[in-house]
Rosetta silent file (secondary structure, phi, psi, omega in degrees, C-alpha in Angstrom):
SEQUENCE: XXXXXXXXXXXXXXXXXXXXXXXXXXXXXXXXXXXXXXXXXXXXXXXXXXXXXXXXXXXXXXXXXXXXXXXXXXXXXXXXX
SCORE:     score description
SCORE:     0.000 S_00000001
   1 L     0.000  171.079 -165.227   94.362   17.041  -73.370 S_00000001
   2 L   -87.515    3.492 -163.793   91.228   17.093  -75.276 S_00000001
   3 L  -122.883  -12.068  172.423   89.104   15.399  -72.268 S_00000001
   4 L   -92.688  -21.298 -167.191   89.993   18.020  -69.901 S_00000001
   5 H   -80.566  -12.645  170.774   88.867   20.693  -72.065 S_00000001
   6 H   -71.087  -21.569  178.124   85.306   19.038  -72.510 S_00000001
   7 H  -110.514   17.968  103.740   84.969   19.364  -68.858 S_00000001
   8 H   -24.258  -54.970  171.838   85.731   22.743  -68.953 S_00000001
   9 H   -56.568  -59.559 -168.047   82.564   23.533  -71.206 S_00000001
  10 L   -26.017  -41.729 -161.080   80.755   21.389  -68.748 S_00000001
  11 L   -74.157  -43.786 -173.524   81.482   23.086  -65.539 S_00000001
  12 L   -75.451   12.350  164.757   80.274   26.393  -67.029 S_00000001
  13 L   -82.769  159.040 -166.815   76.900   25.143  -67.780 S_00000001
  14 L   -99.643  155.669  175.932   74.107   25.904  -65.855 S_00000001
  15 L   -57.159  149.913 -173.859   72.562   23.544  -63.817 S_00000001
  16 L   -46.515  119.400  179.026   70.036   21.756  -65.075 S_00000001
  17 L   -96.095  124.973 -172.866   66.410   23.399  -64.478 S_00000001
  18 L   -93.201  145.219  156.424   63.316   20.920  -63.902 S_00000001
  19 L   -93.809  154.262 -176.396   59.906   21.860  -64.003 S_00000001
  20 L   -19.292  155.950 -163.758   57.883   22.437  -60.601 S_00000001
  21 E    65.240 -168.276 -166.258   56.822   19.114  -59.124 S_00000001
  22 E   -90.855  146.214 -172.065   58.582   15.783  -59.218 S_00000001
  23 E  -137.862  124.363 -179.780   60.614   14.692  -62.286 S_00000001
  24 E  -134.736  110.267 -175.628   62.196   11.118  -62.020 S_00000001
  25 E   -89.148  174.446  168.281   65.054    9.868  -64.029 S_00000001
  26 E  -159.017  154.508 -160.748   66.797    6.782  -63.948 S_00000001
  27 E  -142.266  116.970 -171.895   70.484    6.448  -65.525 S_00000001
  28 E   -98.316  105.932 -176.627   72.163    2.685  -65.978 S_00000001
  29 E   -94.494  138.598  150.806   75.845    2.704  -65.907 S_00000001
  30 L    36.388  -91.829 -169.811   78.266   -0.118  -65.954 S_00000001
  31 L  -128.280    5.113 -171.106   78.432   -1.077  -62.436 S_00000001
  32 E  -177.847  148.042 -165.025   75.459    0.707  -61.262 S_00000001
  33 E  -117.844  156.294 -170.583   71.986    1.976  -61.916 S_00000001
  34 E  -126.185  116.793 -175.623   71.207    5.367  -60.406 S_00000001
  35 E  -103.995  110.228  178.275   67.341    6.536  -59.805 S_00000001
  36 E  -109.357  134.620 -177.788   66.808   10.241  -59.484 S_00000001
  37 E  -129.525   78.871  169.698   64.072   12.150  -58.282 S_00000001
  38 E   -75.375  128.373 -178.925   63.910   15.957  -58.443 S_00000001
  39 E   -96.927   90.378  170.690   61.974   17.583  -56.509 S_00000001
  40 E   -85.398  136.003 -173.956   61.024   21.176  -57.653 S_00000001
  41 E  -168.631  125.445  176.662   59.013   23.581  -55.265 S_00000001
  42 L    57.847   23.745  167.074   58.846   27.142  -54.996 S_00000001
  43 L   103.832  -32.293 -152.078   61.960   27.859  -57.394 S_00000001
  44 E   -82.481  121.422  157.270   63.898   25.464  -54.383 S_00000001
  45 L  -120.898 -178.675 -171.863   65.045   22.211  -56.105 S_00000001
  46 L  -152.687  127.151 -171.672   66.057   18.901  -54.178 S_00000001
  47 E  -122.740  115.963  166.492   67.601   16.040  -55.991 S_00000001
  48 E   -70.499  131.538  164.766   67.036   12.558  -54.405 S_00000001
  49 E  -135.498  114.247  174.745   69.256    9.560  -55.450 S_00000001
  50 E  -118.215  131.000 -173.251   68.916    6.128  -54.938 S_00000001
  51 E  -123.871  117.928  173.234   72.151    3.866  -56.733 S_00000001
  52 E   -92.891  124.369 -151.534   71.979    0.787  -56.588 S_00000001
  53 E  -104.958  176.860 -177.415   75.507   -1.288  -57.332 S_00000001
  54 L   -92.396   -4.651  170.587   75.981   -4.583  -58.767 S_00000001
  55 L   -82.765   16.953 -166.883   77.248   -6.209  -56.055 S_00000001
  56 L   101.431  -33.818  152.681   74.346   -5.373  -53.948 S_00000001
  57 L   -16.125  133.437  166.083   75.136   -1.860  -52.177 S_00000001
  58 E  -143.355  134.044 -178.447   72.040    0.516  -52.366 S_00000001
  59 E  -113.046  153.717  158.619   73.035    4.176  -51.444 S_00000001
  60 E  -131.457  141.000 -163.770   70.689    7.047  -50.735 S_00000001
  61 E  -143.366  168.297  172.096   71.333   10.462  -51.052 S_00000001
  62 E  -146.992  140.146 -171.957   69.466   14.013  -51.073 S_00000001
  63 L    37.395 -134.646  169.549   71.463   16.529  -52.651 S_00000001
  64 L   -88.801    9.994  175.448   74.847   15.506  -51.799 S_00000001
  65 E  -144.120  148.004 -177.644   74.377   13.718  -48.679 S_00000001
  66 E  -102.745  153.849 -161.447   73.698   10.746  -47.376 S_00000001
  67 E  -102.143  168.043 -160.213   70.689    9.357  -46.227 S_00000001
  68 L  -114.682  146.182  174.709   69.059    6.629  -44.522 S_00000001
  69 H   -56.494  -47.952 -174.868   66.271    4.849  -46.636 S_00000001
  70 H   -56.038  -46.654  163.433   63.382    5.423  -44.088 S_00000001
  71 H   -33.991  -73.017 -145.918   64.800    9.227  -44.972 S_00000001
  72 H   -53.159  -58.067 -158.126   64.798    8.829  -48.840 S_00000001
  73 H   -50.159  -50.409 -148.532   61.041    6.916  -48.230 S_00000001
  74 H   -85.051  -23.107 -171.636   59.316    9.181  -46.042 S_00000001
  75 H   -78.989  -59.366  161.557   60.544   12.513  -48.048 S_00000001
  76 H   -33.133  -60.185 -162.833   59.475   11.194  -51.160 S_00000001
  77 H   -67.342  -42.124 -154.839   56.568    9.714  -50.095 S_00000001
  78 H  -102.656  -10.285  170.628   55.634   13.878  -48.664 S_00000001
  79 H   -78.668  -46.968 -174.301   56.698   14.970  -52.115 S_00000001
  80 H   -59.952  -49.442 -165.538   54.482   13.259  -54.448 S_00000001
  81 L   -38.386    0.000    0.000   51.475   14.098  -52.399 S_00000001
């Protein structure tokens, strides 16, 4: 189908490069709003996520795993500085 082959192009793209320091997006979906905060530093990136659902859920993540808010806060918090 024509929806697999768009995610085909996709895959081969490269990830997205930010520049050094923090860069913070936010992306509203549906059923959920998603806040992201990349962290670039020394070539090293780190992508924070906090998604918030509508039924109340709030998730935190770093890269791909997840975290505890007092994580998410305190990391952050040592980025911006």
């Amino acid at each position: 189908s024509h929806s697999s082959a768009v995610k085909e192009v996709k895959k081969e793209e490269p990830e997205k490069v930010y520049p050094s320091g923090v860069t913070e997006e936010t992306i509203v979906e549906a059923k959920r709003t998603i806040s992201k905060t990349i962290v670039s530093k020394d070539g090293m990136q780190t992508v924070y996520q906090k998604i918030v659902y509508d039924w109340g859920g709030v998730y935190y993540f770093k890269n791909d795993a997840n975290i505890s808010e007092s994580v998410y806060k305190i990391e952050l918090m040592k980025a911006k500085q």
